[in-house]
Short mmCIF file of N, CA, C and O in Angstrom, two decimals:
data_model
loop_
_atom_site.label_atom_id
_atom_site.label_comp_id
_atom_site.label_asym_id
_atom_site.label_seq_id
_atom_site.Cartn_x
_atom_site.Cartn_y
_atom_site.Cartn_z
N MET A 745 -33.70 -55.95 117.18
CA MET A 745 -34.20 -55.59 118.27
C MET A 745 -32.91 -54.46 118.67
O MET A 745 -32.31 -54.86 119.29
N PHE A 746 -33.61 -53.56 119.41
CA PHE A 746 -32.28 -52.48 120.34
C PHE A 746 -33.04 -52.22 121.55
O PHE A 746 -34.27 -52.13 121.59
N GLU A 747 -32.11 -51.72 122.10
CA GLU A 747 -32.86 -50.97 123.98
C GLU A 747 -32.90 -48.80 123.43
O GLU A 747 -31.33 -48.69 123.16
N ILE A 748 -33.86 -48.02 123.67
CA ILE A 748 -33.47 -47.57 123.45
C ILE A 748 -33.69 -46.23 124.63
O ILE A 748 -34.92 -46.76 124.82
N ARG A 749 -33.73 -45.12 124.58
CA ARG A 749 -34.07 -44.49 125.61
C ARG A 749 -34.72 -42.62 125.17
O ARG A 749 -33.95 -42.30 124.40
N VAL A 750 -35.95 -42.64 125.57
CA VAL A 750 -36.51 -41.62 125.48
C VAL A 750 -35.70 -40.16 126.04
O VAL A 750 -35.45 -40.10 126.92
N ALA A 751 -35.20 -39.47 125.16
CA ALA A 751 -35.15 -38.11 125.12
C ALA A 751 -36.32 -37.13 125.50
O ALA A 751 -37.05 -36.79 125.38
N ASP A 752 -36.30 -36.40 126.47
CA ASP A 752 -36.71 -34.95 126.71
C ASP A 752 -37.02 -34.27 125.65
O ASP A 752 -35.65 -33.93 124.69
N GLY A 753 -38.12 -33.65 125.03
CA GLY A 753 -38.35 -33.17 124.11
C GLY A 753 -38.51 -34.24 122.80
O GLY A 753 -39.16 -33.56 121.49
N ALA A 754 -38.30 -35.13 123.26
CA ALA A 754 -38.73 -35.38 121.63
C ALA A 754 -39.81 -36.31 121.05
O ALA A 754 -40.63 -36.05 122.01
N PRO A 755 -40.36 -36.36 119.92
CA PRO A 755 -41.60 -36.49 119.62
C PRO A 755 -42.20 -37.60 120.17
O PRO A 755 -43.65 -37.08 120.62
N ALA A 756 -41.70 -38.89 120.90
CA ALA A 756 -42.71 -39.61 121.75
C ALA A 756 -42.56 -39.17 123.14
O ALA A 756 -43.50 -40.18 123.28
N ALA A 757 -42.18 -38.41 123.29
CA ALA A 757 -41.83 -38.58 124.68
C ALA A 757 -43.12 -37.90 126.11
O ALA A 757 -44.07 -37.04 124.56
N ASN A 758 -43.31 -38.30 126.46
CA ASN A 758 -44.97 -38.34 127.26
C ASN A 758 -46.20 -38.76 126.73
O ASN A 758 -47.03 -37.76 127.02
N LYS A 759 -46.08 -39.59 125.44
CA LYS A 759 -47.58 -39.81 124.67
C LYS A 759 -47.16 -41.16 124.93
O LYS A 759 -46.41 -42.36 124.70
N ARG A 760 -48.88 -41.64 124.85
CA ARG A 760 -49.13 -43.40 124.45
C ARG A 760 -48.41 -43.28 123.62
O ARG A 760 -48.92 -43.43 122.65
N LEU A 761 -48.67 -44.92 123.30
CA LEU A 761 -47.79 -46.03 122.21
C LEU A 761 -49.33 -45.70 121.03
O LEU A 761 -48.88 -45.58 120.16
N ALA A 762 -50.64 -45.41 121.67
CA ALA A 762 -51.97 -45.38 120.77
C ALA A 762 -51.46 -44.43 119.98
O ALA A 762 -52.31 -43.65 118.73
N ASP A 763 -50.87 -43.16 120.67
CA ASP A 763 -50.70 -41.48 119.79
C ASP A 763 -49.33 -41.26 118.94
O ASP A 763 -49.91 -40.82 118.48
N ILE A 764 -48.75 -42.70 118.73
CA ILE A 764 -47.98 -42.78 118.08
C ILE A 764 -47.88 -43.26 116.72
O ILE A 764 -48.25 -44.43 116.84
N ALA A 765 -47.07 -42.23 115.94
CA ALA A 765 -47.48 -42.83 115.00
C ALA A 765 -46.11 -43.97 114.41
O ALA A 765 -45.28 -43.10 113.71
N LEU A 766 -46.21 -44.70 115.06
CA LEU A 766 -44.85 -45.58 114.69
C LEU A 766 -44.62 -46.42 113.28
O LEU A 766 -45.89 -46.70 113.45
N PRO A 767 -43.52 -45.86 112.62
CA PRO A 767 -44.03 -46.98 111.19
C PRO A 767 -43.58 -48.41 111.12
O PRO A 767 -43.86 -49.12 112.48
N ALA A 768 -45.03 -48.76 109.75
CA ALA A 768 -44.15 -49.95 109.95
C ALA A 768 -43.52 -50.87 109.74
O ALA A 768 -42.60 -49.85 109.13
N GLY A 769 -43.14 -52.24 110.99
CA GLY A 769 -41.96 -52.57 110.57
C GLY A 769 -41.50 -52.33 111.40
O GLY A 769 -40.01 -52.56 112.00
N SER A 770 -42.20 -51.58 113.09
CA SER A 770 -41.60 -51.23 114.06
C SER A 770 -42.57 -52.06 115.29
O SER A 770 -44.03 -51.49 115.22
N LEU A 771 -41.93 -51.89 116.54
CA LEU A 771 -42.91 -52.39 117.95
C LEU A 771 -42.30 -52.22 119.20
O LEU A 771 -40.92 -52.95 118.38
N VAL A 772 -42.70 -51.59 119.41
CA VAL A 772 -42.38 -51.29 121.14
C VAL A 772 -42.40 -52.57 122.10
O VAL A 772 -44.03 -53.03 122.06
N VAL A 773 -41.56 -53.27 122.38
CA VAL A 773 -42.12 -54.70 123.26
C VAL A 773 -42.13 -54.35 124.25
O VAL A 773 -43.12 -54.90 124.70
N SER A 774 -41.53 -53.73 125.82
CA SER A 774 -41.35 -53.25 126.63
C SER A 774 -40.78 -52.43 127.09
O SER A 774 -39.92 -51.96 126.05
N GLY A 775 -40.66 -51.87 128.90
CA GLY A 775 -39.71 -51.02 129.10
C GLY A 775 -38.50 -51.99 129.17
O GLY A 775 -38.68 -53.08 128.78
N ASP A 776 -37.64 -51.39 129.71
CA ASP A 776 -35.92 -51.94 129.71
C ASP A 776 -35.94 -53.40 131.27
O ASP A 776 -35.65 -53.73 130.81
N ASP A 777 -36.87 -53.40 131.80
CA ASP A 777 -37.33 -54.15 133.04
C ASP A 777 -37.35 -55.44 133.02
O ASP A 777 -37.62 -56.30 133.58
N GLY A 778 -37.83 -55.34 131.31
CA GLY A 778 -38.44 -56.24 130.79
C GLY A 778 -40.00 -57.22 131.72
O GLY A 778 -41.01 -58.13 131.11
N ASN A 779 -40.85 -56.32 132.37
CA ASN A 779 -41.62 -56.69 133.48
C ASN A 779 -42.79 -56.46 133.09
O ASN A 779 -43.72 -57.59 133.56
N ARG A 780 -43.32 -55.97 131.98
CA ARG A 780 -44.74 -55.80 131.14
C ARG A 780 -44.19 -55.53 130.04
O ARG A 780 -43.57 -54.21 129.49
N ILE A 781 -45.00 -56.13 129.41
CA ILE A 781 -45.23 -55.71 127.12
C ILE A 781 -46.07 -54.46 127.82
O ILE A 781 -47.17 -54.39 128.67
N ALA A 782 -45.85 -54.15 126.05
CA ALA A 782 -46.02 -52.77 126.35
C ALA A 782 -47.22 -52.77 125.32
O ALA A 782 -47.40 -53.42 124.41
N ARG A 783 -47.94 -51.48 125.58
CA ARG A 783 -49.36 -51.69 125.23
C ARG A 783 -49.86 -50.35 124.58
O ARG A 783 -49.23 -50.01 124.70
N PRO A 784 -50.93 -50.45 123.89
CA PRO A 784 -51.42 -48.91 123.79
C PRO A 784 -51.52 -47.97 124.44
O PRO A 784 -51.06 -46.96 124.83
N ASP A 785 -51.52 -48.35 126.09
CA ASP A 785 -51.84 -47.16 126.82
C ASP A 785 -49.89 -46.92 127.67
O ASP A 785 -50.70 -45.71 128.31
N THR A 786 -48.90 -47.55 127.08
CA THR A 786 -48.11 -47.41 127.73
C THR A 786 -47.58 -46.42 127.40
O THR A 786 -47.64 -45.69 126.35
N THR A 787 -47.20 -45.21 128.16
CA THR A 787 -46.51 -43.95 128.06
C THR A 787 -45.31 -44.22 127.88
O THR A 787 -44.84 -44.72 128.98
N LEU A 788 -44.52 -43.17 127.47
CA LEU A 788 -43.03 -43.06 126.83
C LEU A 788 -42.53 -42.24 127.63
O LEU A 788 -42.43 -40.95 127.37
N ASP A 789 -42.33 -42.67 128.81
CA ASP A 789 -41.89 -41.54 129.54
C ASP A 789 -40.31 -41.08 129.57
O ASP A 789 -39.52 -41.68 129.10
N PRO A 790 -40.12 -39.81 129.43
CA PRO A 790 -38.72 -38.98 128.90
C PRO A 790 -37.45 -39.42 130.29
O PRO A 790 -37.69 -39.80 131.39
N GLY A 791 -36.00 -40.53 129.41
CA GLY A 791 -35.37 -41.03 130.25
C GLY A 791 -35.15 -42.68 130.81
O GLY A 791 -34.38 -43.03 130.78
N LYS A 792 -37.04 -42.70 130.47
CA LYS A 792 -37.26 -44.25 130.34
C LYS A 792 -36.31 -45.23 129.19
O LYS A 792 -36.45 -44.41 128.20
N ARG A 793 -35.84 -46.86 128.96
CA ARG A 793 -35.37 -46.73 128.09
C ARG A 793 -36.91 -48.38 127.73
O ARG A 793 -37.70 -48.06 128.68
N TYR A 794 -36.13 -48.65 126.60
CA TYR A 794 -37.11 -49.31 125.85
C TYR A 794 -36.84 -50.14 124.67
O TYR A 794 -36.29 -49.96 124.38
N VAL A 795 -37.61 -51.39 124.66
CA VAL A 795 -37.10 -51.97 124.12
C VAL A 795 -37.90 -52.46 122.75
O VAL A 795 -39.18 -52.64 122.86
N VAL A 796 -37.02 -51.99 121.47
CA VAL A 796 -37.76 -51.86 120.41
C VAL A 796 -37.31 -52.75 119.70
O VAL A 796 -36.13 -52.77 118.99
N ALA A 797 -38.14 -53.07 118.76
CA ALA A 797 -38.34 -54.09 117.46
C ALA A 797 -38.29 -53.57 116.26
O ALA A 797 -39.22 -53.17 116.43
N VAL A 798 -37.37 -53.25 115.85
CA VAL A 798 -37.24 -52.32 114.28
C VAL A 798 -36.92 -52.79 112.88
O VAL A 798 -36.02 -54.32 113.18
N GLU A 799 -37.32 -52.77 111.71
CA GLU A 799 -36.53 -53.41 110.40
C GLU A 799 -35.84 -52.42 110.15
O GLU A 799 -35.84 -51.42 110.74
N PRO A 800 -34.57 -53.22 109.64
CA PRO A 800 -33.78 -51.87 109.14
C PRO A 800 -34.10 -51.00 108.76
O PRO A 800 -33.65 -50.10 108.78
N ALA A 801 -35.23 -50.90 107.56
CA ALA A 801 -35.38 -49.61 107.05
C ALA A 801 -36.10 -48.64 107.51
O ALA A 801 -36.19 -47.52 107.27
N VAL A 802 -36.46 -49.12 108.50
CA VAL A 802 -37.11 -47.86 109.37
C VAL A 802 -36.27 -47.80 110.82
O VAL A 802 -37.06 -46.80 111.46
N THR A 803 -35.32 -48.05 110.62
CA THR A 803 -34.61 -47.61 112.24
C THR A 803 -34.52 -46.34 112.77
O THR A 803 -34.57 -45.68 113.78
N GLU A 804 -34.03 -45.56 111.55
CA GLU A 804 -33.54 -43.63 111.81
C GLU A 804 -35.17 -43.52 112.28
O GLU A 804 -34.54 -41.97 112.80
N GLU A 805 -36.42 -43.77 111.62
CA GLU A 805 -37.37 -43.22 111.58
C GLU A 805 -37.77 -43.12 113.64
O GLU A 805 -37.92 -41.95 113.67
N VAL A 806 -37.01 -44.26 114.19
CA VAL A 806 -37.79 -44.97 115.25
C VAL A 806 -36.63 -44.24 115.87
O VAL A 806 -37.31 -43.59 116.91
N MET A 807 -36.04 -43.61 115.45
CA MET A 807 -35.01 -43.22 117.13
C MET A 807 -34.87 -41.49 116.47
O MET A 807 -34.89 -41.51 117.79
N ASN A 808 -35.40 -41.30 115.62
CA ASN A 808 -35.79 -40.17 115.91
C ASN A 808 -37.19 -39.33 115.97
O ASN A 808 -36.93 -38.62 117.21
N LEU A 809 -37.77 -40.75 116.19
CA LEU A 809 -39.49 -40.45 117.48
C LEU A 809 -38.63 -40.76 118.84
O LEU A 809 -39.36 -39.82 119.54
N PHE A 810 -37.51 -41.21 119.44
CA PHE A 810 -37.04 -41.48 120.18
C PHE A 810 -36.16 -40.60 120.49
O PHE A 810 -35.97 -40.58 121.84
N ARG A 811 -35.78 -40.56 120.42
CA ARG A 811 -33.94 -39.08 120.30
C ARG A 811 -34.16 -37.58 119.82
O ARG A 811 -33.81 -36.43 120.51
N GLY A 812 -34.94 -36.86 119.00
CA GLY A 812 -35.18 -36.39 118.95
C GLY A 812 -34.58 -35.58 117.40
O GLY A 812 -33.57 -36.11 117.40
#
């Protein structure tokens, strides 16, 4: 589990979780404030951080979605 910031221009930037092809073995848990659990309608805003749970085999793929 780690916290990652969405970069401007990243593939996941400004998209709803429902519209992102997250790899199997990954899950966006919440925003960095931890006040709300991420849902399919959660939009990944550039500059914001999110808590993400990932299996080691898909870490790089998830990082590429968030950082570009």
